[in-house]
Amino acid sequence: MLRLSDIRFSIEGRPLFDGASAVIPDGHKVGLVGRNGTGKTTLFKLIYQELALESGEIIMPLGARIGGVSQEVPSSDTTLIDTVLAADTERADLLKDDSQDPHRIAEIQTRLADIDAWSAEARAATILKGLGFDEPEQHMPCSAFSGGWRMRVALAAVLFSQPDLLLLDEPTNYLDLEGALWLENYLAKYPHTVLIVSHDRGLLNRAVGAILHLEDRKLTLYQGPYDQFAKQRQEKLALAAAMNKKQETRRAHLQSYVDRFRYKADKAKQAQSRIKALARMQPITTPQEAALRRFDFPNPEELSPPIIAIEGGVTGYGETEILKRLNLRIDQDDRIALLGKNGQGKSTFAKLLSDRLTLMSGKMVKSSKLRIGYFAQHQVDELHIDETPIDHLRRLRPGEGPAKWRARLGGFGLAAAQAETEVGRLSGGQKARLSLLIATIDAPHMLILDEPTNHLDIESREALVEALTAYSGAVILVTHDMHLLELVADRLWLVNDGTVTPYEQDLTAYRAHLLESPAKTSKTKDKPKSKRPNRDQMQSLRSDVRKCEARMEKLDQMRSKLAEKLADPLLYEDKRLGELETWNRKYAEVMDALERAESLWVAAQEKLDAAEAA
């Protein structure tokens, strides 16, 4: 059990914890959430005892092991598999013990058997594979991999060592979608206590059973996954707002009486009693609200479709072909998610679309007026750290004045204080907002987003969803955030086997495919299963139905918009017949997709009905 009892801690005079308490029972998986800058990472350092409390206690069971990932593994000649195996220090020490004493040898062998040491290599290999390293890569030296990949090795090492308390701070930031989904599944089955800081809503819904909320320097534990916490918190806010409104009405009534009668002799006594009542009234404060979280993407003018068409395309680096057989088109109203494991070419394809790479052969036609915005993870690191956001806009828009620059920054949630702060002192989320502003400043017709949510908190991610929904340009999205994918993408393209092709199934099917365990195809006889689905299975079936309904609703909205477009008489003029053909084709595609979605919904509903009847 982890017990936080009345803890207090400040940084440079700013209190982060003031009488905060919480109890996390053994074996529980808990998501730690709160606004950026409220002290989540600091809490981890206090648990690690890297920082000392001002008062209060953090109590752990005697001898409990704490583990987490603070930095990437060093670049060295040690192989990945050996690096992970070395994380189990007890096993490593036992194997190094060269005692000749028969009794000691017996003790060593017994202990090695107790800790399942002989299956260690297989377990380490499974973890590395889940995080994206194939078997040949597992036997390569750490020096062969970049810092981001060595962070994955560090994560693999701590997962392998299985500490009694596992502390993870935004672990999916350096994972792709496949790795993030694997980690979700792994953490849900982890045998010990987990405390995880994350802004990944999917992870917080599927891998944890409780939410620890840090707000107003206090800790509150909510049972249930993130969506349940969000509902409870909303109810709490609504109640606080109602109580606050009621108190303000009462205060105004009392103050009005005092103002009218405090100097009248016959009413003075009553007025004084009301003054005392006013003094006794303690203000009802609502929980601190998130700072302004918004994005204001400028909308481009409409271009005739397609904005990009590729036929027989081949691209790569130097003479090395990475992607070929590319036959694709993109229209301005497309919302496309690129799926596929790291190393398959998602970033290569994004660079091709953004003119950072060219075709080696084949044909790519783009609209002559096409403007493209590009946001990639590394671009956050390419900002000028010794300049302010105002300085960045002064360079990009020298003809505009300070008022316009500040208005642009405000449209991306960067307030006046941040506008004049050097970028090096901004938070990761604030840097990401500045990078998004720069990527969209020219009102692009197509916006390419490569892991845009890594530094954004949950409120900012929801704001990004809203901005992309309102945005009238095409979106090409690469992200490990399933929640973002489900709400934004309406087309899926799979980057695999050296090409890019439409993925005909939905994200639920893709997730199930990725999580499909070898045990499902094993020849070993399965254990007998209960005929009646358990609660998790029922929730999964209901979720499938809801997702099918949401997809049908979205497709029906697209159908309505296209029908409205096709109802325009001007579209049928001779000079626009080519455009009419395009809109008719898109209408037919949407109708086909709607028919498939309805079929999937019927199948999902039948499964749910059968399960409920069992």
XYZ file of C-alpha atoms in Angstrom:
614
model
C 0.000 0.000 0.000
C 1.156 3.522 -0.828
C -0.001 6.051 1.759
C 0.397 9.817 1.282
C -0.436 11.479 4.571
C -0.901 15.266 4.909
C 2.064 16.045 2.639
C 3.308 19.583 2.059
C 5.879 20.750 -0.458
C 6.726 24.015 -2.235
C 9.036 25.039 -5.052
C 10.516 28.555 -4.890
C 7.795 29.586 -2.453
C 4.967 28.226 -4.645
C 3.057 25.486 -2.799
C 2.383 22.369 -4.860
C 1.009 20.190 -2.038
C -0.716 21.540 1.042
C -2.089 18.843 3.324
C -2.596 16.358 0.472
C -3.486 12.771 1.387
C -4.337 9.578 -0.495
C -4.159 5.802 -0.071
C -3.473 3.449 -2.981
C -3.994 -0.236 -2.094
C -1.564 -2.910 -3.278
C -2.108 -4.103 -6.814
C -4.221 -1.146 -7.903
C -3.613 0.631 -11.214
C -4.122 4.371 -10.808
C -3.897 7.236 -13.289
C -2.504 10.503 -11.884
C -4.089 13.484 -13.654
C -4.070 17.237 -13.227
C -3.205 20.420 -15.052
C 0.308 20.795 -16.395
C 2.520 22.402 -13.773
C 0.492 21.317 -10.750
C 3.174 18.894 -9.496
C 2.550 15.404 -10.903
C 6.204 14.768 -11.779
C 7.241 16.375 -8.486
C 5.044 13.858 -6.643
C 6.986 11.038 -8.288
C 10.251 12.595 -7.127
C 8.886 12.823 -3.592
C 7.917 9.141 -3.667
C 11.397 8.296 -4.984
C 12.809 10.462 -2.132
C 14.726 12.534 -4.660
C 13.042 15.508 -2.971
C 12.325 15.928 0.744
C 8.863 16.732 2.103
C 8.380 19.873 4.167
C 5.938 17.930 6.335
C 3.731 14.854 6.209
C 4.628 11.271 5.322
C 4.885 8.971 2.326
C 4.636 5.389 3.585
C 5.467 2.238 1.636
C 5.686 -1.391 2.827
C 9.119 -2.247 4.165
C 11.403 -3.516 1.413
C 9.023 -2.552 -1.417
C 10.815 -1.880 -4.697
C 9.977 1.299 -6.659
C 10.733 1.522 -10.373
C 10.259 3.993 -13.183
C 11.837 5.531 -16.272
C 13.730 8.764 -15.758
C 15.993 8.775 -18.803
C 17.020 6.739 -21.832
C 19.484 3.887 -21.454
C 23.053 4.915 -22.332
C 24.464 4.421 -25.795
C 26.719 1.384 -25.381
C 27.841 -1.894 -26.933
C 25.480 -3.864 -24.684
C 22.656 -5.513 -26.621
C 19.045 -4.583 -25.981
C 18.180 -8.002 -24.595
C 21.157 -7.962 -22.199
C 20.281 -4.415 -21.099
C 16.771 -5.516 -20.187
C 17.961 -8.717 -18.465
C 20.395 -6.695 -16.348
C 17.455 -4.762 -14.887
C 16.669 -7.779 -12.694
C 19.652 -7.180 -10.432
C 18.909 -10.136 -8.143
C 18.970 -12.574 -11.049
C 22.132 -10.983 -12.434
C 23.894 -11.207 -9.047
C 22.861 -14.826 -8.538
C 24.153 -15.824 -11.966
C 27.472 -14.096 -11.253
C 27.919 -15.896 -7.936
C 30.693 -18.466 -8.573
C 30.639 -19.998 -5.090
C 31.966 -23.586 -4.850
C 30.104 -24.266 -1.604
C 27.495 -26.996 -2.300
C 25.031 -25.444 0.171
C 25.400 -22.012 -1.441
C 25.017 -23.510 -4.911
C 21.799 -25.194 -3.772
C 20.517 -21.889 -2.337
C 21.313 -20.098 -5.595
C 19.542 -22.714 -7.720
C 16.500 -22.673 -5.448
C 16.264 -18.897 -5.582
C 16.736 -18.828 -9.364
C 13.851 -21.255 -9.650
C 11.722 -19.141 -7.278
C 12.153 -15.994 -9.407
C 11.595 -17.919 -12.654
C 15.087 -16.959 -13.832
C 15.247 -19.528 -16.614
C 12.341 -17.981 -18.522
C 13.779 -14.483 -18.102
C 15.173 -14.188 -21.615
C 11.858 -15.190 -23.158
C 9.995 -12.661 -20.975
C 12.462 -9.894 -21.851
C 12.144 -10.706 -25.553
C 8.339 -10.572 -25.342
C 8.432 -7.124 -23.750
C 10.917 -5.790 -26.300
C 8.829 -7.171 -29.141
C 5.711 -5.530 -27.731
C 7.530 -2.193 -27.678
C 8.564 -2.499 -31.314
C 11.892 -4.377 -31.419
C 12.031 -7.470 -33.611
C 14.338 -10.382 -32.792
C 17.384 -9.223 -34.823
C 17.132 -5.736 -33.277
C 17.048 -7.210 -29.768
C 20.602 -8.502 -30.309
C 21.916 -5.181 -31.642
C 23.868 -2.784 -29.387
C 22.092 0.142 -27.731
C 24.396 2.507 -29.623
C 22.611 1.528 -32.860
C 19.414 3.271 -31.732
C 18.378 6.890 -31.291
C 17.429 8.436 -27.959
C 13.703 7.888 -28.464
C 14.225 4.188 -29.114
C 16.559 3.886 -26.119
C 13.743 5.333 -24.006
C 11.715 2.315 -25.109
C 14.546 0.058 -23.952
C 14.497 1.796 -20.565
C 10.739 1.203 -20.364
C 11.231 -2.451 -21.310
C 13.843 -2.805 -18.562
C 11.632 -1.453 -15.792
C 8.657 -3.531 -16.933
C 10.866 -6.634 -16.911
C 12.139 -5.929 -13.388
C 8.511 -5.813 -12.113
C 8.892 -3.378 -9.177
C 6.267 -3.466 -6.412
C 5.349 0.139 -7.288
C 5.678 1.087 -10.948
C 5.783 4.853 -11.605
C 5.359 5.860 -15.249
C 5.412 9.475 -16.420
C 3.827 9.865 -19.895
C 5.212 6.525 -21.164
C 3.308 6.658 -24.477
C 5.033 9.888 -25.549
C 7.817 7.869 -27.171
C 5.647 5.003 -28.421
C 3.741 4.563 -31.658
C 0.111 3.422 -31.746
C 1.079 -0.244 -31.773
C 3.418 0.144 -28.789
C 0.870 2.223 -26.877
C -1.841 -0.399 -27.343
C 0.532 -3.158 -26.260
C 1.462 -1.167 -23.135
C -2.221 -0.649 -22.277
C -2.781 -4.380 -22.392
C 0.391 -5.136 -20.425
C -0.353 -2.654 -17.629
C -3.913 -3.952 -17.226
C -2.404 -7.350 -16.344
C 0.598 -6.059 -14.354
C 0.764 -7.981 -11.031
C 1.735 -5.059 -8.766
C 0.767 -1.438 -8.078
C 0.957 1.091 -10.909
C 0.806 4.895 -10.705
C 0.863 6.464 -14.146
C 0.885 10.095 -15.276
C -0.783 10.260 -18.654
C -2.906 12.507 -20.844
C -3.824 9.570 -23.071
C -7.541 9.131 -22.503
C -7.592 5.648 -24.047
C -4.855 4.450 -21.708
C -6.637 5.955 -18.683
C -9.872 4.224 -19.684
C -8.479 0.789 -20.419
C -5.400 0.259 -18.237
C -6.329 1.767 -14.855
C -9.142 1.253 -12.371
C -8.936 4.559 -10.497
C -7.961 8.203 -11.058
C -5.916 10.255 -8.578
C -6.699 13.901 -9.283
C -4.233 16.619 -8.271
C -5.981 19.965 -7.944
C -5.830 22.931 -5.601
C -2.734 21.323 -3.990
C -4.871 18.395 -2.826
C -5.241 14.774 -3.988
C -8.609 13.119 -4.558
C -8.985 9.448 -5.475
C -11.882 8.559 -7.792
C -12.797 4.930 -8.445
C -13.269 3.901 -12.056
C -11.597 4.787 -15.367
C -11.123 8.288 -16.736
C -14.535 8.734 -18.379
C -16.232 7.901 -15.083
C -13.950 10.356 -13.273
C -14.749 13.069 -15.850
C -18.484 12.562 -15.254
C -18.090 12.684 -11.468
C -15.934 15.787 -11.697
C -18.441 17.520 -13.946
C -21.163 16.801 -11.412
C -18.907 18.162 -8.661
C -18.281 21.351 -10.624
C -21.978 21.781 -11.333
C -22.806 21.349 -7.635
C -20.114 23.825 -6.570
C -21.340 26.351 -9.151
C -24.928 25.982 -7.943
C -23.915 26.402 -4.305
C -21.772 29.397 -5.198
C -24.667 31.011 -7.067
C -27.015 30.379 -4.158
C -24.525 31.895 -1.712
C -23.979 34.958 -3.908
C -27.746 35.526 -4.052
C -27.923 35.293 -0.255
C -24.919 37.601 0.122
C -26.449 40.177 -2.241
C -29.716 40.096 -0.315
C -27.958 40.643 3.016
C -25.753 43.395 1.587
C -28.782 45.142 0.136
C -30.479 45.168 3.554
C -27.322 46.502 5.213
C -26.906 49.256 2.617
C -30.475 50.401 3.105
C -30.861 50.225 6.870
C -27.505 50.268 8.663
C -27.842 53.971 9.576
C -31.530 53.893 10.505
C -32.064 53.697 14.232
C -35.030 51.356 14.128
C -33.225 48.934 11.785
C -29.631 49.312 12.994
C -29.708 46.232 15.205
C -30.959 43.985 12.382
C -28.453 45.526 9.976
C -25.587 44.797 12.378
C -26.679 41.168 12.675
C -26.626 40.881 8.900
C -23.154 42.438 8.751
C -21.988 39.737 11.140
C -23.713 37.093 9.000
C -21.888 38.395 5.942
C -18.568 38.211 7.787
C -19.248 34.632 8.804
C -20.036 33.472 5.252
C -17.112 31.495 3.872
C -16.755 31.800 0.112
C -17.575 28.597 -1.770
C -14.744 28.130 -4.220
C -15.146 25.960 -7.249
C -12.165 23.718 -8.084
C -9.584 25.564 -10.102
C -10.493 25.406 -13.759
C -8.090 24.643 -16.548
C -6.484 27.694 -18.077
C -7.765 28.670 -21.492
C -7.423 25.615 -23.712
C -8.196 26.303 -27.324
C -6.903 26.268 -30.858
C -8.106 28.556 -33.608
C -7.099 27.074 -36.966
C -7.624 29.495 -39.866
C -9.780 27.986 -42.616
C -8.501 28.011 -46.224
C -10.446 28.737 -49.381
C -11.967 25.716 -51.125
C -9.996 24.020 -53.909
C -11.367 21.720 -56.598
C -10.784 18.036 -55.805
C -8.473 16.257 -55.719
C -5.844 18.384 -54.024
C -3.267 15.570 -54.410
C -3.281 12.535 -56.708
C -0.486 9.950 -56.889
C -0.169 7.297 -59.607
C 2.477 4.562 -59.508
C 4.489 6.544 -56.990
C 7.836 5.416 -55.576
C 9.750 7.346 -52.918
C 12.630 6.845 -50.513
C 16.051 8.164 -49.582
C 18.948 8.310 -52.025
C 18.629 5.179 -54.124
C 16.783 3.208 -51.425
C 13.096 2.703 -52.151
C 10.942 2.853 -49.015
C 7.422 3.111 -50.469
C 6.189 2.067 -53.902
C 2.987 1.200 -55.745
C 1.416 4.402 -54.427
C -1.952 5.026 -56.084
C -3.851 7.441 -53.882
C -5.854 10.654 -53.929
C -6.597 13.220 -51.237
C -9.527 15.639 -51.231
C -9.835 18.728 -49.091
C -12.503 17.224 -46.822
C -10.523 14.047 -46.066
C -9.558 13.094 -42.524
C -6.984 10.327 -42.968
C -5.164 8.405 -40.232
C -1.939 6.629 -41.161
C -1.661 3.258 -39.425
C 1.323 0.933 -39.322
C 4.266 -0.002 -37.162
C 7.280 2.260 -36.747
C 9.798 1.812 -39.521
C 7.174 0.967 -42.148
C 7.264 4.436 -43.705
C 4.571 6.644 -42.115
C 6.982 9.564 -41.660
C 8.408 8.968 -45.141
C 4.928 9.249 -46.626
C 4.224 12.408 -44.593
C 7.455 13.931 -45.893
C 6.454 13.073 -49.454
C 3.110 14.829 -49.060
C 4.775 17.874 -47.465
C 7.410 18.216 -50.245
C 10.244 17.185 -47.942
C 10.775 14.189 -50.242
C 10.183 13.775 -53.964
C 9.031 10.855 -56.065
C 11.746 8.611 -57.479
C 9.295 7.497 -60.154
C 5.595 7.732 -60.887
C 3.406 10.801 -60.961
C 2.068 13.156 -58.280
C -0.273 16.004 -59.213
C -1.068 18.749 -56.705
C -3.417 21.693 -56.894
C -1.446 24.744 -58.014
C -2.695 26.795 -55.052
C -2.204 24.051 -52.452
C -0.748 25.164 -49.121
C 0.419 22.503 -46.666
C 0.995 22.782 -42.912
C 3.295 20.272 -41.249
C 3.693 19.506 -37.546
C 6.156 16.855 -36.388
C 7.444 15.952 -32.946
C 10.966 17.186 -33.625
C 9.722 20.612 -34.731
C 8.926 21.482 -31.116
C 12.642 21.109 -30.444
C 13.526 23.333 -33.412
C 11.948 26.465 -31.960
C 14.386 29.240 -31.043
C 14.717 28.726 -27.288
C 16.260 32.142 -26.647
C 13.394 33.985 -28.376
C 9.824 34.680 -27.291
C 6.690 33.608 -29.194
C 6.291 37.267 -30.208
C 9.783 37.115 -31.741
C 8.784 34.050 -33.779
C 5.716 35.821 -35.174
C 7.674 39.010 -35.815
C 9.902 36.974 -38.132
C 7.017 35.164 -39.815
C 4.674 38.160 -40.111
C 6.825 41.297 -40.109
C 4.020 43.361 -41.625
C 1.703 42.796 -38.674
C 1.837 44.634 -35.372
C 2.044 43.483 -31.732
C -1.751 43.493 -31.321
C -2.202 41.069 -34.224
C 0.662 38.856 -33.002
C -0.913 38.655 -29.538
C -4.312 37.876 -31.059
C -2.783 34.985 -33.007
C -1.096 33.635 -29.876
C -4.320 34.017 -27.901
C -6.084 31.940 -30.545
C -3.804 29.068 -29.550
C -4.182 29.493 -25.798
C -0.918 31.378 -25.308
C -1.746 34.270 -22.994
C 0.071 37.598 -22.609
C 2.484 36.186 -20.026
C 3.677 33.432 -22.375
C 3.910 35.786 -25.357
C 6.893 37.561 -23.776
C 8.492 34.464 -22.207
C 11.547 32.874 -23.809
C 10.614 29.599 -25.488
C 13.211 27.734 -23.434
C 11.191 28.533 -20.301
C 7.821 27.472 -21.722
C 6.270 24.109 -20.908
C 6.191 21.318 -23.458
C 2.501 21.972 -24.074
C 3.077 25.679 -24.666
C 5.864 24.900 -27.142
C 3.557 22.480 -28.949
C 0.907 25.201 -29.190
C 3.421 27.600 -30.700
C 4.509 24.960 -33.201
C 0.879 24.309 -34.157
C 0.361 28.034 -34.650
C 3.377 28.197 -36.953
C 2.194 25.113 -38.889
C -1.249 26.624 -39.537
C -0.397 30.312 -39.874
C -0.804 30.265 -43.683
C -4.291 28.677 -43.513
C -3.141 25.438 -45.166
C -5.473 23.358 -47.323
C -3.913 20.232 -45.843
C -2.534 19.800 -42.333
C -0.116 16.948 -41.611
C 0.100 16.133 -37.905
C 2.753 13.669 -36.708
C 2.137 12.905 -32.995
C 0.618 16.312 -32.169
C -0.598 15.376 -28.665
C 2.646 14.308 -26.997
C 2.984 17.450 -24.896
C -0.714 18.324 -24.578
C -2.843 17.701 -21.501
C -6.298 16.145 -21.751
C -8.167 19.458 -21.985
C -5.844 20.594 -24.771
C -6.339 17.308 -26.624
C -10.088 17.815 -26.494
C -9.592 21.361 -27.779
C -7.499 19.964 -30.642
C -10.351 17.592 -31.553
C -12.759 20.544 -31.644
C -10.377 22.608 -33.784
C -9.832 19.789 -36.280
C -13.574 19.175 -36.491
C -14.160 22.834 -37.383
C -11.166 23.003 -39.742
C -12.132 22.898 -43.445
C -8.865 21.500 -44.805
C -7.640 17.939 -45.208
C -5.976 16.256 -42.220
C -3.273 13.587 -42.376
C -2.842 12.206 -38.868
C -0.156 10.021 -37.289
C -0.739 9.451 -33.577
C -0.739 6.839 -30.811
C -3.792 8.546 -29.264
C -6.724 6.227 -30.052
C -9.221 8.749 -28.647
C -8.030 11.388 -31.113
C -8.098 8.896 -33.994
C -11.632 7.752 -33.195
C -12.996 11.301 -33.076
C -11.133 12.822 -36.022
C -10.301 10.208 -38.668
C -12.927 8.997 -41.126
C -10.489 7.204 -43.434
C -7.719 4.787 -42.490
C -4.623 4.108 -44.596
C -2.253 1.284 -43.680
C 1.469 1.796 -44.274
C 2.846 -1.712 -44.557
C 4.912 -3.963 -46.833
C 6.436 -1.001 -48.655
C 3.209 0.673 -49.743
C 0.162 2.632 -48.555
C -3.317 1.168 -49.001
C -6.801 1.926 -47.642
C -7.665 -0.091 -44.523
C -11.235 -1.252 -44.983
C -12.017 -2.159 -41.373
C -12.365 0.203 -38.414
C -10.064 1.106 -35.524
C -11.670 -1.456 -33.230
C -10.737 -4.220 -35.668
C -7.222 -2.807 -36.049
C -6.746 -2.679 -32.282
C -7.989 -6.246 -31.919
C -5.585 -7.348 -34.654
C -2.624 -5.704 -32.941
C -3.459 -7.210 -29.558
C -4.077 -10.676 -30.932
C -1.869 -12.871 -28.761
C 0.037 -15.931 -29.963
C -2.032 -17.956 -27.511
C -5.038 -17.552 -29.770
C -3.333 -19.486 -32.531
C -1.633 -21.951 -30.195
C -2.310 -25.651 -30.545
C -2.625 -25.900 -26.778
C -6.156 -26.689 -25.714
C -7.947 -23.644 -24.320
C -9.433 -23.671 -20.862
C -13.229 -24.082 -20.779
C -14.977 -20.716 -21.009
C -18.135 -19.629 -19.253
C -21.137 -19.660 -21.570
C -22.310 -16.337 -20.222
C -20.139 -13.319 -21.168
C -18.509 -11.560 -18.238
C -18.907 -7.863 -17.482
C -15.842 -6.808 -19.513
C -17.127 -8.716 -22.539
C -20.548 -7.085 -22.214
C -18.961 -3.643 -21.960
C -16.889 -4.395 -25.056
C -20.002 -5.461 -27.003
C -21.898 -2.342 -25.956
C -18.879 -0.226 -26.907
C -18.844 -1.835 -30.371
C -22.503 -0.919 -30.858
C -21.920 2.687 -29.750
C -18.950 3.065 -32.093
C -20.953 1.695 -35.011
C -23.753 4.155 -34.231
C -21.285 7.057 -34.025
C -19.738 6.092 -37.364
C -23.162 5.850 -39.026
C -24.067 9.285 -37.672
C -20.846 10.796 -39.012
C -21.279 9.155 -42.413
C -24.874 10.342 -42.555
C -23.703 13.897 -41.890
C -21.206 13.542 -44.748
C -23.992 12.186 -46.966
C -26.180 15.200 -46.149
C -23.374 17.650 -46.981
C -22.670 15.914 -50.297
C -26.375 15.805 -51.165
C -26.540 19.537 -50.488
C -23.536 20.037 -52.762
C -25.103 17.971 -55.530
C -28.288 20.031 -55.251
C -26.426 23.137 -56.447
C -27.714 23.933 -59.999
C -24.444 25.604 -60.940
C -22.677 22.260 -60.601
C -24.506 20.987 -63.668
C -23.154 23.596 -66.068
C -21.079 22.165 -68.926
C -17.838 23.670 -67.673
C -18.233 21.939 -64.288
C -19.223 18.449 -65.448
C -15.823 17.075 -64.443
C -16.340 18.421 -60.946
C -19.864 16.949 -60.911
C -18.420 13.538 -61.700
C -16.047 13.835 -58.733
C -18.826 14.789 -56.308
C -21.022 11.964 -57.588
C -18.171 9.509 -57.035
C -17.635 10.771 -53.484
C -21.375 10.484 -52.805
C -21.324 6.889 -54.028
C -18.289 6.139 -51.812
C -20.053 7.564 -48.758
C -23.201 5.587 -49.506
C -21.130 2.401 -49.808
C -19.383 3.193 -46.524
C -22.750 3.914 -44.872
C -24.084 0.576 -46.074
C -21.020 -1.230 -44.671
C -21.344 0.670 -41.397
C -24.997 -0.320 -41.115
C -24.048 -3.954 -41.706
C -21.412 -3.749 -38.970
C -23.950 -2.154 -36.633
C -26.492 -4.927 -37.293
C -23.832 -7.572 -36.599
C -22.683 -5.810 -33.413
C -26.252 -5.381 -32.180
C -27.011 -9.062 -32.840
C -23.952 -10.097 -30.826
C -25.025 -7.845 -27.958
C -28.603 -9.140 -28.054
C -27.373 -12.736 -28.016
C -25.032 -12.021 -25.082
C -27.780 -10.297 -23.072
C -30.097 -13.238 -23.716
C -27.480 -15.809 -22.601
